[in-house]
Amino acid sequence: MKGLVQFLVAKIILLALASSFVYCYDPNPLQDYTVLPPTKLMEFMFVLAVFVNGKFCKDPKLVTANDFYYSGLNIPGNTNNRLGASITNVDVSLIPGLNTLGVAIARLDFAPGGQLSPHIHPRASQIILVLKGELSVGFVSSNEYNYTLFSKVLYPGDVLVFPIGLVQFHANNNKKTNAVAISAYGSQNPGVIPVGNAVFGSNPLIDPKLLAKAFALDVNIVRHVQRVFSSDADIVN
Ligand SMILES: *[C@@H]1O[C@H](CO)[C@@H](O)[C@H](O)[C@H]1NC(C)=O
């Protein structure tokens, strides 16, 4: 019995050590591709073992072109929400062949006056290309560079880069036409943290008195903003 416990403890320590570098960053590909098996199989394997290099791989002999393929970014996202915008993400959850390759793409749609509110992509830098309309975009540096705002108004054909981890926003200032952009990311799963949702729409809510002090706001305004964010629809498709 004691031997078994020691064995299990040793195994857990070994797994912890082995996974420390697996989880810290998008790893570089270790081979040409490591396509995900169907979700059900993956769940089954997850029970049996740990993730290695992101996800489990499909047998390379069984990989087909469809494992690298997605169709549908020609379809506009639904912008019928409070912010008048939508993100259609095409990441590793939709293209299994993206696994470990460190890229993903998304379509951004904006109704007239719509915006993607200040947010952070925790795992990737981003580069956007405007296809239609005009977008007022920007990002803010960290305290180290004095919270400097870098902003531009982009038109079709214009490209802007957003460094990883900085607060950024995209807004369609045009009140008459919609806007469309394509966004590429340096991660198979860039993630998104809308600042408002994280701060004012958490589950459970952060103490409104704490937020009132943090943001120099009246506590009733904080409660109002919390109600708005708590009932906001998710704009990521
Ligand atoms: C930030 O502000 C400090 C203090 O004023 C200054 O010394 C430093 O050069 C600034 N850095 C940048 C990147 O603006």
Coordinates of C-alpha atoms and ligand atoms in Angstrom, one line a residue:
M1 CA 0.0 0.0 0.0
K2 CA 2.8 2.4 1.0
G3 CA 4.7 1.5 -2.1
L4 CA 1.6 2.2 -4.3
V5 CA 1.1 5.7 -2.7
Q6 CA 4.8 6.5 -3.2
F7 CA 4.5 5.3 -6.8
L8 CA 1.4 7.5 -7.4
V9 CA 3.0 10.6 -5.8
A10 CA 6.1 10.1 -7.9
K11 CA 4.0 9.8 -11.0
I12 CA 2.0 13.0 -10.2
I13 CA 5.3 14.9 -9.6
L14 CA 6.6 13.6 -12.9
L15 CA 3.4 14.6 -14.8
A16 CA 3.5 18.0 -13.2
L17 CA 7.1 18.5 -14.3
A18 CA 6.4 17.2 -17.8
S19 CA 3.4 19.5 -18.2
S20 CA 5.1 22.7 -16.9
F21 CA 6.4 23.6 -20.4
V22 CA 3.5 22.1 -22.2
Y23 CA 1.0 24.6 -20.9
C24 CA 3.0 27.9 -20.7
Y25 CA 2.9 28.9 -24.3
D26 CA 1.8 27.7 -27.8
P27 CA 4.5 25.2 -28.5
N28 CA 6.3 25.2 -31.8
P29 CA 5.1 22.3 -34.0
L30 CA 6.9 19.1 -33.3
Q31 CA 6.0 17.6 -36.7
D32 CA 4.2 18.7 -39.9
Y33 CA 0.8 18.3 -38.2
T34 CA -0.8 16.7 -35.2
V35 CA -4.5 16.7 -36.1
L36 CA -7.1 16.3 -33.4
P37 CA -9.1 13.1 -33.3
P38 CA -12.9 13.4 -33.1
T39 CA -14.1 15.1 -29.9
K40 CA -15.6 12.0 -28.3
L41 CA -12.4 10.0 -28.7
M42 CA -10.4 13.0 -27.3
E43 CA -12.6 13.1 -24.2
F44 CA -12.0 9.3 -23.8
M45 CA -8.3 9.7 -24.1
F46 CA -8.3 12.7 -21.7
V47 CA -9.6 10.4 -19.0
L48 CA -6.8 8.0 -19.6
A49 CA -3.8 10.3 -19.8
V50 CA -2.6 13.9 -19.9
F51 CA -2.5 16.3 -22.8
V52 CA 0.9 16.3 -24.5
N53 CA 1.9 19.2 -26.7
G54 CA -1.6 20.8 -26.6
K55 CA -3.9 18.0 -27.8
F56 CA -3.9 14.4 -28.8
C57 CA -3.1 13.5 -32.4
K58 CA -5.0 11.7 -35.0
D59 CA -3.3 8.9 -36.8
P60 CA -1.4 10.7 -39.6
K61 CA -2.6 8.1 -42.2
L62 CA -6.2 9.0 -41.5
V63 CA -5.7 12.8 -41.9
T64 CA -7.5 14.4 -44.9
A65 CA -7.7 17.8 -46.4
N66 CA -10.9 18.4 -44.4
D67 CA -8.9 18.3 -41.2
F68 CA -7.3 21.6 -42.4
Y69 CA -10.5 23.2 -43.8
Y70 CA -13.3 25.4 -42.7
S71 CA -15.9 27.1 -44.9
G72 CA -18.2 29.9 -43.8
L73 CA -16.3 33.1 -43.2
N74 CA -18.2 34.6 -46.1
I75 CA -21.3 34.7 -43.8
P76 CA -21.7 37.8 -41.8
G77 CA -21.9 37.4 -38.0
N78 CA -25.0 38.4 -36.1
T79 CA -24.4 42.0 -34.8
N80 CA -27.9 42.3 -33.2
N81 CA -26.5 42.9 -29.7
R82 CA -25.8 45.8 -27.4
L83 CA -22.4 46.5 -28.9
G84 CA -23.5 46.0 -32.5
A85 CA -20.6 43.7 -33.3
S86 CA -19.7 40.1 -33.7
I87 CA -16.6 37.8 -33.8
T88 CA -16.7 34.6 -35.8
N89 CA -13.7 32.7 -34.6
V90 CA -12.1 29.9 -36.6
D91 CA -9.6 28.4 -34.2
V92 CA -8.4 24.9 -33.3
S93 CA -11.9 24.0 -32.1
L94 CA -13.2 24.2 -35.7
I95 CA -10.0 23.2 -37.7
P96 CA -8.4 20.2 -36.0
G97 CA -5.4 20.5 -38.2
L98 CA -4.5 23.8 -36.5
N99 CA -3.4 21.9 -33.5
T100 CA 0.2 23.1 -32.4
L101 CA 0.6 25.3 -35.5
G102 CA 0.1 28.6 -33.6
V103 CA -2.3 30.4 -36.0
A104 CA -6.1 31.1 -36.1
I105 CA -8.4 33.5 -38.0
A106 CA -11.6 35.3 -37.3
R107 CA -14.2 37.5 -39.1
L108 CA -15.2 40.7 -37.3
D109 CA -18.6 42.3 -38.2
F110 CA -19.7 45.7 -37.2
A111 CA -23.1 47.3 -37.5
P112 CA -23.1 51.1 -38.1
G113 CA -21.8 52.5 -34.9
G114 CA -20.9 49.0 -33.6
Q115 CA -17.8 48.2 -31.6
L116 CA -15.7 45.4 -30.0
S117 CA -15.2 46.9 -26.6
P118 CA -11.8 47.1 -24.9
H119 CA -10.5 43.5 -24.7
I120 CA -7.3 41.5 -24.4
H121 CA -6.1 38.4 -26.3
P122 CA -4.2 36.6 -23.6
R123 CA -2.3 34.2 -25.8
A124 CA -1.7 35.9 -29.2
S125 CA -0.7 39.0 -31.1
Q126 CA -3.2 39.9 -33.7
I127 CA -3.1 41.4 -37.2
I128 CA -6.3 42.8 -38.8
L129 CA -7.2 43.6 -42.4
V130 CA -10.2 45.8 -43.0
L131 CA -12.3 44.6 -46.0
K132 CA -15.3 47.0 -45.8
G133 CA -16.2 50.2 -44.1
E134 CA -14.0 52.2 -41.7
L135 CA -12.7 51.1 -38.3
S136 CA -11.3 53.2 -35.6
V137 CA -8.9 50.9 -33.7
G138 CA -6.3 51.1 -31.1
F139 CA -4.4 49.6 -28.3
V140 CA -2.7 50.9 -25.1
S141 CA 0.7 50.0 -23.9
S142 CA 1.4 48.8 -20.3
N143 CA 2.5 50.9 -17.4
E144 CA 6.1 50.3 -18.5
Y145 CA 5.5 52.5 -21.6
N146 CA 3.2 55.0 -19.8
Y147 CA -0.2 53.7 -21.1
T148 CA 0.4 55.2 -24.5
L149 CA -2.5 55.0 -26.9
F150 CA -1.7 53.9 -30.4
S151 CA -4.7 54.4 -32.7
K152 CA -5.7 54.6 -36.3
V153 CA -8.7 54.8 -38.5
L154 CA -8.5 51.9 -41.0
Y155 CA -10.1 51.7 -44.4
P156 CA -10.4 48.7 -46.8
G157 CA -6.9 47.3 -47.5
D158 CA -5.5 48.7 -44.3
V159 CA -3.7 46.4 -41.8
L160 CA -2.8 47.0 -38.2
V161 CA -1.0 44.8 -35.7
F162 CA -2.0 44.5 -32.0
P163 CA 0.8 43.2 -29.6
I164 CA -0.1 40.3 -27.4
G165 CA -1.7 41.0 -24.1
L166 CA -2.5 44.7 -24.5
V167 CA -5.9 46.3 -24.1
Q168 CA -7.3 47.0 -27.6
F169 CA -10.6 48.0 -29.2
H170 CA -12.2 48.2 -32.7
A171 CA -15.1 50.6 -33.4
N172 CA -17.1 51.4 -36.5
N173 CA -17.5 55.1 -36.2
N174 CA -19.5 55.3 -39.4
K175 CA -23.2 55.6 -38.5
K176 CA -24.4 54.6 -42.0
T177 CA -22.4 51.7 -43.2
N178 CA -21.3 48.4 -41.6
A179 CA -17.7 47.3 -41.4
V180 CA -16.0 43.9 -41.9
A181 CA -12.5 42.9 -41.0
I182 CA -10.4 39.7 -41.0
S183 CA -8.3 39.1 -38.0
A184 CA -5.4 36.6 -37.8
Y185 CA -3.8 35.5 -34.5
G186 CA -0.5 33.9 -33.6
S187 CA -2.1 31.2 -31.6
Q188 CA -4.3 28.2 -32.3
N189 CA -6.5 29.5 -29.5
P190 CA -5.9 33.2 -28.8
G191 CA -8.6 33.6 -26.2
V192 CA -10.4 36.8 -25.4
I193 CA -10.9 38.8 -22.2
P194 CA -13.4 41.6 -22.7
V195 CA -12.4 44.0 -19.9
G196 CA -16.0 45.0 -19.1
N197 CA -17.2 41.5 -18.9
A198 CA -14.3 40.3 -16.8
V199 CA -14.5 43.2 -14.4
F200 CA -18.3 43.9 -14.2
G201 CA -19.8 40.7 -15.4
S202 CA -17.9 38.0 -13.4
N203 CA -19.6 35.0 -11.8
P204 CA -20.2 35.7 -9.0
L205 CA -19.9 39.5 -9.2
I206 CA -17.0 41.3 -7.7
D207 CA -18.0 43.4 -4.6
P208 CA -19.4 46.6 -6.1
K209 CA -17.8 48.7 -3.3
L210 CA -14.4 47.4 -4.3
L211 CA -15.1 48.3 -8.0
A212 CA -16.5 51.7 -7.0
K213 CA -13.2 52.6 -5.3
A214 CA -11.1 50.9 -8.1
F215 CA -12.7 52.9 -10.9
A216 CA -13.6 56.1 -9.0
L217 CA -17.3 55.5 -9.6
D218 CA -20.4 55.8 -7.5
V219 CA -21.4 52.4 -6.2
N220 CA -24.9 52.7 -7.8
I221 CA -23.3 53.2 -11.2
V222 CA -21.2 50.1 -10.6
R223 CA -24.3 48.1 -9.7
H224 CA -26.0 49.4 -12.9
V225 CA -23.0 48.4 -15.1
Q226 CA -22.9 45.0 -13.4
R227 CA -26.6 44.5 -14.3
V228 CA -25.8 45.5 -17.9
F229 CA -22.9 43.1 -18.3
S230 CA -24.6 40.3 -16.5
S231 CA -27.4 40.2 -19.1
D232 CA -25.1 40.9 -22.1
A233 CA -25.2 38.3 -24.9
D234 CA -21.9 36.6 -25.9
I235 CA -20.8 38.3 -29.1
V236 CA -18.3 35.6 -29.9
N237 CA -19.7 33.0 -32.4
Ligands
LIG1 C1 7.5 57.0 -19.5 O1 7.6 58.0 -18.6 C2 8.8 58.2 -17.9 C3 8.7 59.2 -16.8 O2 8.1 60.4 -17.3 C4 9.9 58.5 -18.9 O3 11.2 58.6 -18.3 C5 9.9 57.4 -20.0 O4 10.8 57.8 -21.0 C6 8.6 57.2 -20.6 N1 8.6 56.1 -21.5 C7 7.9 56.0 -22.7 C8 8.1 54.8 -23.5 O5 7.2 56.9 -23.0

